[in-house]
mmCIF file of C-alpha atoms in Angstrom:
data_model
loop_
_atom_site.group_PDB
_atom_site.id
_atom_site.type_symbol
_atom_site.label_atom_id
_atom_site.label_comp_id
_atom_site.label_asym_id
_atom_site.label_seq_id
_atom_site.Cartn_x
_atom_site.Cartn_y
_atom_site.Cartn_z
ATOM 1 C CA UNK A 1 -55.046 33.180 18.056
ATOM 2 C CA UNK A 2 -55.091 36.933 17.367
ATOM 3 C CA UNK A 3 -53.091 38.031 14.351
ATOM 4 C CA UNK A 4 -50.580 40.032 16.382
ATOM 5 C CA UNK A 5 -49.553 36.965 18.414
ATOM 6 C CA UNK A 6 -46.990 35.475 16.088
ATOM 7 C CA UNK A 7 -44.800 32.374 16.009
ATOM 8 C CA UNK A 8 -47.526 30.217 17.510
ATOM 9 C CA UNK A 9 -46.971 26.474 16.998
ATOM 10 C CA UNK A 10 -49.782 24.131 17.876
ATOM 11 C CA UNK A 11 -49.427 22.026 21.004
ATOM 12 C CA UNK A 12 -49.052 22.317 24.755
ATOM 13 C CA UNK A 13 -45.805 23.600 26.215
ATOM 14 C CA UNK A 14 -44.417 24.899 22.914
ATOM 15 C CA UNK A 15 -42.887 28.369 22.867
ATOM 16 C CA UNK A 16 -44.875 31.195 21.282
ATOM 17 C CA UNK A 17 -44.008 34.868 20.969
ATOM 18 C CA UNK A 18 -46.477 37.747 21.031
ATOM 19 C CA UNK A 19 -45.814 41.379 20.152
ATOM 20 C CA UNK A 20 -47.511 43.865 22.480
ATOM 21 C CA UNK A 21 -46.075 47.029 20.911
ATOM 22 C CA UNK A 22 -44.342 49.917 22.717
ATOM 23 C CA UNK A 23 -44.132 50.076 26.495
ATOM 24 C CA UNK A 24 -43.290 53.050 28.716
ATOM 25 C CA UNK A 25 -41.734 51.889 31.974
ATOM 26 C CA UNK A 26 -42.171 53.078 35.553
ATOM 27 C CA UNK A 27 -38.832 54.838 35.839
ATOM 28 C CA UNK A 28 -39.159 56.602 32.492
ATOM 29 C CA UNK A 29 -37.538 54.183 30.082
ATOM 30 C CA UNK A 30 -39.295 53.038 26.932
ATOM 31 C CA UNK A 31 -39.165 49.938 24.772
ATOM 32 C CA UNK A 32 -40.481 50.508 21.261
ATOM 33 C CA UNK A 33 -41.609 46.978 20.401
ATOM 34 C CA UNK A 34 -41.977 44.493 23.234
ATOM 35 C CA UNK A 35 -42.225 40.797 22.505
ATOM 36 C CA UNK A 36 -43.191 38.335 25.211
ATOM 37 C CA UNK A 37 -42.456 34.630 24.982
ATOM 38 C CA UNK A 38 -45.130 32.398 26.460
ATOM 39 C CA UNK A 39 -46.450 28.858 26.516
ATOM 40 C CA UNK A 40 -49.936 27.460 26.989
ATOM 41 C CA UNK A 41 -51.485 24.166 28.024
ATOM 42 C CA UNK A 42 -55.098 23.086 27.600
ATOM 43 C CA UNK A 43 -57.818 25.122 25.923
ATOM 44 C CA UNK A 44 -59.629 28.327 26.856
ATOM 45 C CA UNK A 45 -63.331 27.635 27.374
ATOM 46 C CA UNK A 46 -66.099 29.620 25.719
ATOM 47 C CA UNK A 47 -66.637 32.094 28.532
ATOM 48 C CA UNK A 48 -62.913 32.448 29.291
ATOM 49 C CA UNK A 49 -63.381 31.418 32.913
ATOM 50 C CA UNK A 50 -60.736 28.676 33.108
ATOM 51 C CA UNK A 51 -57.531 30.652 32.442
ATOM 52 C CA UNK A 52 -54.661 30.169 34.921
ATOM 53 C CA UNK A 53 -51.462 32.221 34.887
ATOM 54 C CA UNK A 54 -48.336 30.566 36.338
ATOM 55 C CA UNK A 55 -45.385 32.862 37.071
ATOM 56 C CA UNK A 56 -41.758 31.712 37.052
ATOM 57 C CA UNK A 57 -38.933 32.455 39.485
ATOM 58 C CA UNK A 58 -35.806 34.545 38.821
ATOM 59 C CA UNK A 59 -33.925 32.251 36.439
ATOM 60 C CA UNK A 60 -36.966 30.252 35.372
ATOM 61 C CA UNK A 61 -38.691 30.194 32.025
ATOM 62 C CA UNK A 62 -42.194 29.850 30.657
ATOM 63 C CA UNK A 63 -41.764 26.063 30.411
ATOM 64 C CA UNK A 64 -43.861 25.117 33.428
ATOM 65 C CA UNK A 65 -44.861 21.644 32.220
ATOM 66 C CA UNK A 66 -43.685 19.233 29.558
ATOM 67 C CA UNK A 67 -46.824 19.136 27.426
ATOM 68 C CA UNK A 68 -45.873 18.264 23.854
ATOM 69 C CA UNK A 69 -42.264 19.375 24.297
ATOM 70 C CA UNK A 70 -39.275 17.104 24.898
ATOM 71 C CA UNK A 71 -38.042 18.900 28.006
ATOM 72 C CA UNK A 72 -39.459 18.457 31.477
ATOM 73 C CA UNK A 73 -41.172 21.477 32.986
ATOM 74 C CA UNK A 74 -40.102 23.107 36.230
ATOM 75 C CA UNK A 75 -43.511 22.494 37.866
ATOM 76 C CA UNK A 76 -44.493 19.221 36.179
ATOM 77 C CA UNK A 77 -45.667 17.860 39.512
ATOM 78 C CA UNK A 78 -48.226 20.671 39.804
ATOM 79 C CA UNK A 79 -49.362 21.409 36.245
ATOM 80 C CA UNK A 80 -50.536 18.883 33.667
ATOM 81 C CA UNK A 81 -53.291 16.392 32.838
ATOM 82 C CA UNK A 82 -54.757 15.105 36.090
ATOM 83 C CA UNK A 83 -52.444 17.277 38.199
ATOM 84 C CA UNK A 84 -53.611 19.816 40.755
ATOM 85 C CA UNK A 85 -53.720 22.454 38.024
ATOM 86 C CA UNK A 86 -55.356 20.069 35.599
ATOM 87 C CA UNK A 87 -54.715 21.064 32.002
ATOM 88 C CA UNK A 88 -57.665 18.921 30.918
ATOM 89 C CA UNK A 89 -59.849 21.463 32.749
ATOM 90 C CA UNK A 90 -57.832 24.688 32.800
ATOM 91 C CA UNK A 91 -56.128 26.823 30.171
ATOM 92 C CA UNK A 92 -52.688 27.450 31.669
ATOM 93 C CA UNK A 93 -50.469 30.298 30.494
ATOM 94 C CA UNK A 94 -46.901 31.110 31.507
ATOM 95 C CA UNK A 95 -44.969 34.150 30.277
ATOM 96 C CA UNK A 96 -41.215 34.673 30.223
ATOM 97 C CA UNK A 97 -40.753 37.895 32.157
ATOM 98 C CA UNK A 98 -39.899 41.124 30.352
ATOM 99 C CA UNK A 99 -36.101 41.496 30.449
ATOM 100 C CA UNK A 100 -35.531 37.749 30.481
ATOM 101 C CA UNK A 101 -33.515 35.624 28.080
ATOM 102 C CA UNK A 102 -35.971 32.884 27.124
ATOM 103 C CA UNK A 103 -37.641 34.625 24.214
ATOM 104 C CA UNK A 104 -38.994 37.860 25.685
ATOM 105 C CA UNK A 105 -37.532 41.273 24.916
ATOM 106 C CA UNK A 106 -34.365 41.598 26.976
ATOM 107 C CA UNK A 107 -30.869 43.077 26.939
ATOM 108 C CA UNK A 108 -29.560 40.535 24.420
ATOM 109 C CA UNK A 109 -32.278 41.465 21.898
ATOM 110 C CA UNK A 110 -31.624 43.902 19.090
ATOM 111 C CA UNK A 111 -32.454 47.557 19.700
ATOM 112 C CA UNK A 112 -33.847 49.721 16.856
ATOM 113 C CA UNK A 113 -30.294 50.441 15.663
ATOM 114 C CA UNK A 114 -29.712 46.742 14.969
ATOM 115 C CA UNK A 115 -27.283 46.097 17.841
ATOM 116 C CA UNK A 116 -28.044 44.421 21.180
ATOM 117 C CA UNK A 117 -29.577 46.612 23.863
ATOM 118 C CA UNK A 118 -26.864 45.657 26.333
ATOM 119 C CA UNK A 119 -26.214 48.449 28.846
ATOM 120 C CA UNK A 120 -28.941 50.581 27.242
ATOM 121 C CA UNK A 121 -31.742 48.248 28.302
ATOM 122 C CA UNK A 122 -33.935 50.243 30.706
ATOM 123 C CA UNK A 123 -34.761 49.495 34.330
ATOM 124 C CA UNK A 124 -37.750 47.173 34.656
ATOM 125 C CA UNK A 125 -39.914 46.740 37.764
ATOM 126 C CA UNK A 126 -42.227 43.901 38.738
ATOM 127 C CA UNK A 127 -45.125 46.234 37.959
ATOM 128 C CA UNK A 128 -43.755 46.889 34.465
ATOM 129 C CA UNK A 129 -43.642 43.155 33.834
ATOM 130 C CA UNK A 130 -47.222 42.668 35.028
ATOM 131 C CA UNK A 131 -48.472 45.523 32.865
ATOM 132 C CA UNK A 132 -46.784 43.940 29.849
ATOM 133 C CA UNK A 133 -48.383 40.591 30.692
ATOM 134 C CA UNK A 134 -51.794 42.239 30.909
ATOM 135 C CA UNK A 135 -51.428 43.410 27.311
ATOM 136 C CA UNK A 136 -50.571 39.884 26.220
ATOM 137 C CA UNK A 137 -53.587 38.559 28.147
ATOM 138 C CA UNK A 138 -55.741 40.993 26.170
ATOM 139 C CA UNK A 139 -54.445 39.496 22.950
ATOM 140 C CA UNK A 140 -55.165 35.982 24.184
ATOM 141 C CA UNK A 141 -58.761 36.952 24.902
ATOM 142 C CA UNK A 142 -58.372 36.578 28.672
ATOM 143 C CA UNK A 143 -60.304 39.263 30.521
ATOM 144 C CA UNK A 144 -60.119 37.635 33.938
ATOM 145 C CA UNK A 145 -57.862 34.952 35.378
ATOM 146 C CA UNK A 146 -59.413 32.062 37.253
ATOM 147 C CA UNK A 147 -56.175 32.139 39.248
ATOM 148 C CA UNK A 148 -52.670 33.550 39.182
ATOM 149 C CA UNK A 149 -49.972 31.706 41.074
ATOM 150 C CA UNK A 150 -46.222 31.785 41.426
ATOM 151 C CA UNK A 151 -43.322 31.150 43.756
ATOM 152 C CA UNK A 152 -40.382 33.365 44.717
ATOM 153 C CA UNK A 153 -40.181 36.133 42.085
ATOM 154 C CA UNK A 154 -43.227 34.519 40.498
ATOM 155 C CA UNK A 155 -45.054 35.146 43.754
ATOM 156 C CA UNK A 156 -44.166 38.840 43.564
ATOM 157 C CA UNK A 157 -45.619 39.012 40.060
ATOM 158 C CA UNK A 158 -48.749 37.127 41.139
ATOM 159 C CA UNK A 159 -49.298 39.529 44.031
ATOM 160 C CA UNK A 160 -48.870 42.566 41.786
ATOM 161 C CA UNK A 161 -51.412 41.157 39.346
ATOM 162 C CA UNK A 162 -53.965 41.038 42.182
ATOM 163 C CA UNK A 163 -53.160 44.615 43.235
ATOM 164 C CA UNK A 164 -52.810 46.258 39.822
ATOM 165 C CA UNK A 165 -55.724 44.481 38.169
ATOM 166 C CA UNK A 166 -58.054 43.287 40.955
ATOM 167 C CA UNK A 167 -60.957 43.017 38.536
ATOM 168 C CA UNK A 168 -58.947 40.540 36.450
ATOM 169 C CA UNK A 169 -57.761 38.143 39.190
ATOM 170 C CA UNK A 170 -60.288 35.928 40.922
ATOM 171 C CA UNK A 171 -57.737 33.931 42.926
ATOM 172 C CA UNK A 172 -54.081 34.586 43.755
ATOM 173 C CA UNK A 173 -51.479 32.191 45.185
ATOM 174 C CA UNK A 174 -48.241 33.651 46.560
ATOM 175 C CA UNK A 175 -45.760 30.924 47.468
ATOM 176 C CA UNK A 176 -42.383 31.429 49.169
ATOM 177 C CA UNK A 177 -42.485 35.184 48.684
ATOM 178 C CA UNK A 178 -43.074 38.275 50.800
ATOM 179 C CA UNK A 179 -44.982 41.533 50.419
ATOM 180 C CA UNK A 180 -41.720 43.366 49.737
ATOM 181 C CA UNK A 181 -38.053 42.575 49.234
ATOM 182 C CA UNK A 182 -36.408 43.008 52.630
ATOM 183 C CA UNK A 183 -33.096 44.714 53.409
ATOM 184 C CA UNK A 184 -31.403 41.317 53.707
ATOM 185 C CA UNK A 185 -32.827 40.102 50.399
ATOM 186 C CA UNK A 186 -31.639 43.299 48.735
ATOM 187 C CA UNK A 187 -28.212 42.838 50.324
ATOM 188 C CA UNK A 188 -27.865 39.296 48.954
ATOM 189 C CA UNK A 189 -29.002 40.572 45.558
ATOM 190 C CA UNK A 190 -26.544 43.471 45.551
ATOM 191 C CA UNK A 191 -23.640 41.102 46.219
ATOM 192 C CA UNK A 192 -24.709 39.044 43.216
ATOM 193 C CA UNK A 193 -24.961 42.102 40.995
ATOM 194 C CA UNK A 194 -21.527 43.301 42.027
ATOM 195 C CA UNK A 195 -20.047 39.894 41.230
ATOM 196 C CA UNK A 196 -21.304 40.286 37.660
ATOM 197 C CA UNK A 197 -20.460 43.956 37.232
ATOM 198 C CA UNK A 198 -16.906 43.545 38.568
ATOM 199 C CA UNK A 199 -16.112 40.801 36.058
ATOM 200 C CA UNK A 200 -13.830 42.522 33.490
ATOM 201 C CA UNK A 201 -15.675 40.678 30.701
ATOM 202 C CA UNK A 202 -18.935 42.407 31.677
ATOM 203 C CA UNK A 203 -17.792 45.691 30.128
ATOM 204 C CA UNK A 204 -20.649 47.641 31.640
ATOM 205 C CA UNK A 205 -23.157 45.292 30.009
ATOM 206 C CA UNK A 206 -21.913 45.632 26.415
ATOM 207 C CA UNK A 207 -20.193 42.265 26.020
ATOM 208 C CA UNK A 208 -22.151 40.652 23.196
ATOM 209 C CA UNK A 209 -19.306 41.030 20.700
ATOM 210 C CA UNK A 210 -16.918 39.185 23.005
ATOM 211 C CA UNK A 211 -16.764 36.577 25.753
ATOM 212 C CA UNK A 212 -19.607 36.744 28.290
ATOM 213 C CA UNK A 213 -18.898 37.443 31.986
ATOM 214 C CA UNK A 214 -19.105 33.797 32.974
ATOM 215 C CA UNK A 215 -16.970 34.144 36.100
ATOM 216 C CA UNK A 216 -19.105 36.932 37.547
ATOM 217 C CA UNK A 217 -22.378 35.214 36.705
ATOM 218 C CA UNK A 218 -21.056 32.014 38.261
ATOM 219 C CA UNK A 219 -20.199 33.777 41.522
ATOM 220 C CA UNK A 220 -23.640 35.408 41.529
ATOM 221 C CA UNK A 221 -25.235 31.983 41.178
ATOM 222 C CA UNK A 222 -23.148 30.579 44.025
ATOM 223 C CA UNK A 223 -24.292 33.366 46.352
ATOM 224 C CA UNK A 224 -27.908 32.921 45.307
ATOM 225 C CA UNK A 225 -27.871 29.148 45.581
ATOM 226 C CA UNK A 226 -26.669 29.268 49.171
ATOM 227 C CA UNK A 227 -29.806 31.263 49.998
ATOM 228 C CA UNK A 228 -31.955 28.779 48.100
ATOM 229 C CA UNK A 229 -30.900 25.892 50.325
ATOM 230 C CA UNK A 230 -31.026 25.360 54.074
ATOM 231 C CA UNK A 231 -28.024 24.817 56.359
ATOM 232 C CA UNK A 232 -29.330 21.474 57.588
ATOM 233 C CA UNK A 233 -29.620 20.138 54.045
ATOM 234 C CA UNK A 234 -26.100 21.225 53.119
ATOM 235 C CA UNK A 235 -24.749 19.674 56.318
ATOM 236 C CA UNK A 236 -26.613 16.408 55.805
ATOM 237 C CA UNK A 237 -25.636 16.102 52.131
ATOM 238 C CA UNK A 238 -22.047 17.282 52.271
ATOM 239 C CA UNK A 239 -20.747 17.969 55.767
ATOM 240 C CA UNK A 240 -16.972 18.303 55.534
ATOM 241 C CA UNK A 241 -16.566 15.543 52.974
ATOM 242 C CA UNK A 242 -13.872 15.942 50.360
ATOM 243 C CA UNK A 243 -14.709 15.942 46.651
ATOM 244 C CA UNK A 244 -13.680 12.490 45.386
ATOM 245 C CA UNK A 245 -9.885 12.256 45.422
ATOM 246 C CA UNK A 246 -9.363 15.979 45.973
ATOM 247 C CA UNK A 247 -7.639 16.966 49.220
ATOM 248 C CA UNK A 248 -8.565 20.353 50.732
ATOM 249 C CA UNK A 249 -5.411 20.175 52.908
ATOM 250 C CA UNK A 250 -3.269 18.629 50.203
ATOM 251 C CA UNK A 251 -1.282 21.594 48.897
ATOM 252 C CA UNK A 252 1.177 24.190 50.104
ATOM 253 C CA UNK A 253 -0.498 26.995 48.169
ATOM 254 C CA UNK A 254 -4.197 27.832 48.701
ATOM 255 C CA UNK A 255 -4.825 28.004 44.964
ATOM 256 C CA UNK A 256 -3.672 24.405 44.558
ATOM 257 C CA UNK A 257 -5.778 22.779 47.265
ATOM 258 C CA UNK A 258 -8.614 20.377 46.552
ATOM 259 C CA UNK A 259 -12.283 21.105 47.156
ATOM 260 C CA UNK A 260 -14.792 20.066 49.720
ATOM 261 C CA UNK A 261 -17.871 18.412 48.237
ATOM 262 C CA UNK A 262 -20.048 21.427 48.988
ATOM 263 C CA UNK A 263 -17.663 23.596 46.965
ATOM 264 C CA UNK A 264 -17.933 21.218 44.033
ATOM 265 C CA UNK A 265 -21.723 21.388 44.338
ATOM 266 C CA UNK A 266 -21.712 25.182 44.110
ATOM 267 C CA UNK A 267 -19.310 25.046 41.146
ATOM 268 C CA UNK A 268 -21.722 22.672 39.410
ATOM 269 C CA UNK A 269 -24.704 24.959 40.022
ATOM 270 C CA UNK A 270 -22.726 27.923 38.687
ATOM 271 C CA UNK A 271 -21.678 26.047 35.551
ATOM 272 C CA UNK A 272 -25.256 25.007 34.817
ATOM 273 C CA UNK A 273 -26.578 28.569 35.004
ATOM 274 C CA UNK A 274 -23.730 30.059 32.981
ATOM 275 C CA UNK A 275 -24.568 27.643 30.174
ATOM 276 C CA UNK A 276 -28.215 28.735 29.972
ATOM 277 C CA UNK A 277 -28.613 32.315 31.203
ATOM 278 C CA UNK A 278 -27.600 35.803 30.114
ATOM 279 C CA UNK A 279 -25.764 37.932 32.667
ATOM 280 C CA UNK A 280 -27.576 41.131 31.693
ATOM 281 C CA UNK A 281 -30.945 39.446 32.132
ATOM 282 C CA UNK A 282 -29.781 38.267 35.554
ATOM 283 C CA UNK A 283 -29.051 41.900 36.435
ATOM 284 C CA UNK A 284 -32.341 43.236 35.046
ATOM 285 C CA UNK A 285 -34.518 40.615 36.744
ATOM 286 C CA UNK A 286 -32.626 40.810 40.041
ATOM 287 C CA UNK A 287 -33.074 44.572 40.180
ATOM 288 C CA UNK A 288 -36.747 44.139 39.294
ATOM 289 C CA UNK A 289 -37.140 41.810 42.265
ATOM 290 C CA UNK A 290 -35.302 44.309 44.480
ATOM 291 C CA UNK A 291 -37.993 46.837 43.480
ATOM 292 C CA UNK A 292 -40.791 44.578 44.753
ATOM 293 C CA UNK A 293 -42.855 46.373 47.389
ATOM 294 C CA UNK A 294 -46.613 45.916 47.464
ATOM 295 C CA UNK A 295 -47.018 49.086 49.544
ATOM 296 C CA UNK A 296 -44.902 51.362 47.346
ATOM 297 C CA UNK A 297 -47.058 54.384 46.481
ATOM 298 C CA UNK A 298 -50.121 52.806 48.088
ATOM 299 C CA UNK A 299 -49.849 53.864 51.722
ATOM 300 C CA UNK A 300 -49.270 51.309 54.462
ATOM 301 C CA UNK A 301 -49.129 47.602 53.680
ATOM 302 C CA UNK A 302 -52.566 47.236 55.223
ATOM 303 C CA UNK A 303 -53.858 50.026 52.989
ATOM 304 C CA UNK A 304 -52.274 48.486 49.906
ATOM 305 C CA UNK A 305 -53.577 44.982 50.516
ATOM 306 C CA UNK A 306 -56.843 45.957 52.144
ATOM 307 C CA UNK A 307 -58.326 46.911 48.791
ATOM 308 C CA UNK A 308 -57.524 43.517 47.243
ATOM 309 C CA UNK A 309 -60.577 41.595 46.101
ATOM 310 C CA UNK A 310 -58.992 38.282 45.077
ATOM 311 C CA UNK A 311 -59.202 35.103 47.103
ATOM 312 C CA UNK A 312 -55.674 34.489 48.390
ATOM 313 C CA UNK A 313 -53.604 31.384 49.036
ATOM 314 C CA UNK A 314 -50.357 32.062 50.913
ATOM 315 C CA UNK A 315 -47.670 29.419 51.455
ATOM 316 C CA UNK A 316 -44.126 29.267 52.791
ATOM 317 C CA UNK A 317 -41.317 26.757 53.299
ATOM 318 C CA UNK A 318 -40.556 26.126 56.958
ATOM 319 C CA UNK A 319 -36.756 26.144 56.441
ATOM 320 C CA UNK A 320 -36.622 28.993 53.930
ATOM 321 C CA UNK A 321 -33.844 31.434 54.799
ATOM 322 C CA UNK A 322 -34.400 33.713 51.829
ATOM 323 C CA UNK A 323 -38.137 34.306 52.318
ATOM 324 C CA UNK A 324 -38.760 33.515 55.971
ATOM 325 C CA UNK A 325 -42.147 32.042 56.936
ATOM 326 C CA UNK A 326 -42.811 35.018 59.223
ATOM 327 C CA UNK A 327 -42.757 37.236 56.135
ATOM 328 C CA UNK A 328 -45.552 35.148 54.606
ATOM 329 C CA UNK A 329 -47.491 35.498 57.856
ATOM 330 C CA UNK A 330 -46.991 39.266 57.685
ATOM 331 C CA UNK A 331 -48.350 39.289 54.150
ATOM 332 C CA UNK A 332 -51.334 37.127 55.087
ATOM 333 C CA UNK A 333 -52.160 39.257 58.137
ATOM 334 C CA UNK A 334 -52.368 42.410 55.997
ATOM 335 C CA UNK A 335 -54.778 40.828 53.513
ATOM 336 C CA UNK A 336 -58.547 41.190 53.958
ATOM 337 C CA UNK A 337 -60.234 38.453 55.963
ATOM 338 C CA UNK A 338 -58.633 35.475 57.672
ATOM 339 C CA UNK A 339 -55.958 34.156 55.291
ATOM 340 C CA UNK A 340 -54.030 31.116 56.568
ATOM 341 C CA UNK A 341 -50.401 30.391 55.730
ATOM 342 C CA UNK A 342 -49.800 26.890 54.421
ATOM 343 C CA UNK A 343 -46.404 25.329 55.072
ATOM 344 C CA UNK A 344 -44.172 23.098 52.994
ATOM 345 C CA UNK A 345 -42.115 21.126 55.500
ATOM 346 C CA UNK A 346 -38.695 20.321 54.096
ATOM 347 C CA UNK A 347 -35.020 20.386 55.084
ATOM 348 C CA UNK A 348 -34.262 21.755 51.618
ATOM 349 C CA UNK A 349 -34.999 25.441 52.178
ATOM 350 C CA UNK A 350 -36.380 27.901 49.626
ATOM 351 C CA UNK A 351 -36.121 25.573 46.621
ATOM 352 C CA UNK A 352 -38.673 23.236 48.185
ATOM 353 C CA UNK A 353 -41.364 25.442 46.634
ATOM 354 C CA UNK A 354 -40.258 23.852 43.349
ATOM 355 C CA UNK A 355 -39.303 20.328 44.325
ATOM 356 C CA UNK A 356 -41.914 19.627 47.015
ATOM 357 C CA UNK A 357 -44.875 21.641 45.802
ATOM 358 C CA UNK A 358 -46.858 18.387 45.914
ATOM 359 C CA UNK A 359 -47.195 18.927 49.671
ATOM 360 C CA UNK A 360 -49.707 21.668 48.862
ATOM 361 C CA UNK A 361 -51.804 19.571 46.471
ATOM 362 C CA UNK A 362 -54.697 18.966 48.844
ATOM 363 C CA UNK A 363 -54.809 22.555 50.105
ATOM 364 C CA UNK A 364 -54.585 24.078 46.620
ATOM 365 C CA UNK A 365 -57.268 21.748 45.290
ATOM 366 C CA UNK A 366 -59.584 22.576 48.136
ATOM 367 C CA UNK A 367 -59.020 26.315 47.811
ATOM 368 C CA UNK A 368 -58.696 26.873 44.063
ATOM 369 C CA UNK A 369 -59.086 23.705 41.992
ATOM 370 C CA UNK A 370 -61.841 21.443 43.376
ATOM 371 C CA UNK A 371 -62.720 18.401 41.309
#
């Protein structure tokens, strides 16, 4: 491991942190000393041809697979010994995105003056994050990725890798993501951001010396989670059922009524995120995803993607109402050659790219990871 990549325990799936130095960002901001948290699985071969980069979604982390850690990974069914992305054959890397809260430089980190960045943390784009990751890849001795793959926001990062560094990406898988964040996706995101910013505890982003804006972050998660699931799944799981002994029509005052089961489910999802995620990082990463546009500054979408040299694998979830399958077809149609769109069939909606990724095992193996 290069000397500048510090805090590097031995073992698969254990968190490491690398310092990549100063970084000037697209919109003019600058970070003087960027650190990126990452994890690896497997071993890099002598010619460096077996490196695979796996990109996480909005509130994900670098912990893709369990490895030698105690915690399960978020894509254990895809990555690991004997899995589709076989860590006995491939050297897998995952990086916590710049601005995140799982070890990479983000708003909760200390600025040069010794206090948290907070509201001073600069705007980060998907392209900024990819450029930072390229510097880390340099330190890891990876000149070219065998493949880069990701879902949702991870798919946006994977696509930008193929466009920003075509000579470094042999294969690129974009799953449950589009070529650009649409007006509707931006609208959902803006509602989430406002929920956080309007929480009095947010204090413009400088809340680290007091209580965090848990209420606002919880509302943001509720809005997001509705888009992550499909109507038919919510109806089948919850319908109009009441939550245990609670009675939605059991009180004179609205504030005293009981909950429907689906309300309890959203409360649970909000509580889980509030316990593990920083509100400022949620804002930074959400706005980064809003910035996603493969064609920005590159002409038409066809112009932007027409110069891509990677082999592409595009996939969608048939019930996704955040990233509609037609958006994946639009992306595929603008890529060079005849690129099919593979479908995950699930009543679950967007989140099926995580929970039912095994449906793509055969197609991914045939395209990228033959045995």
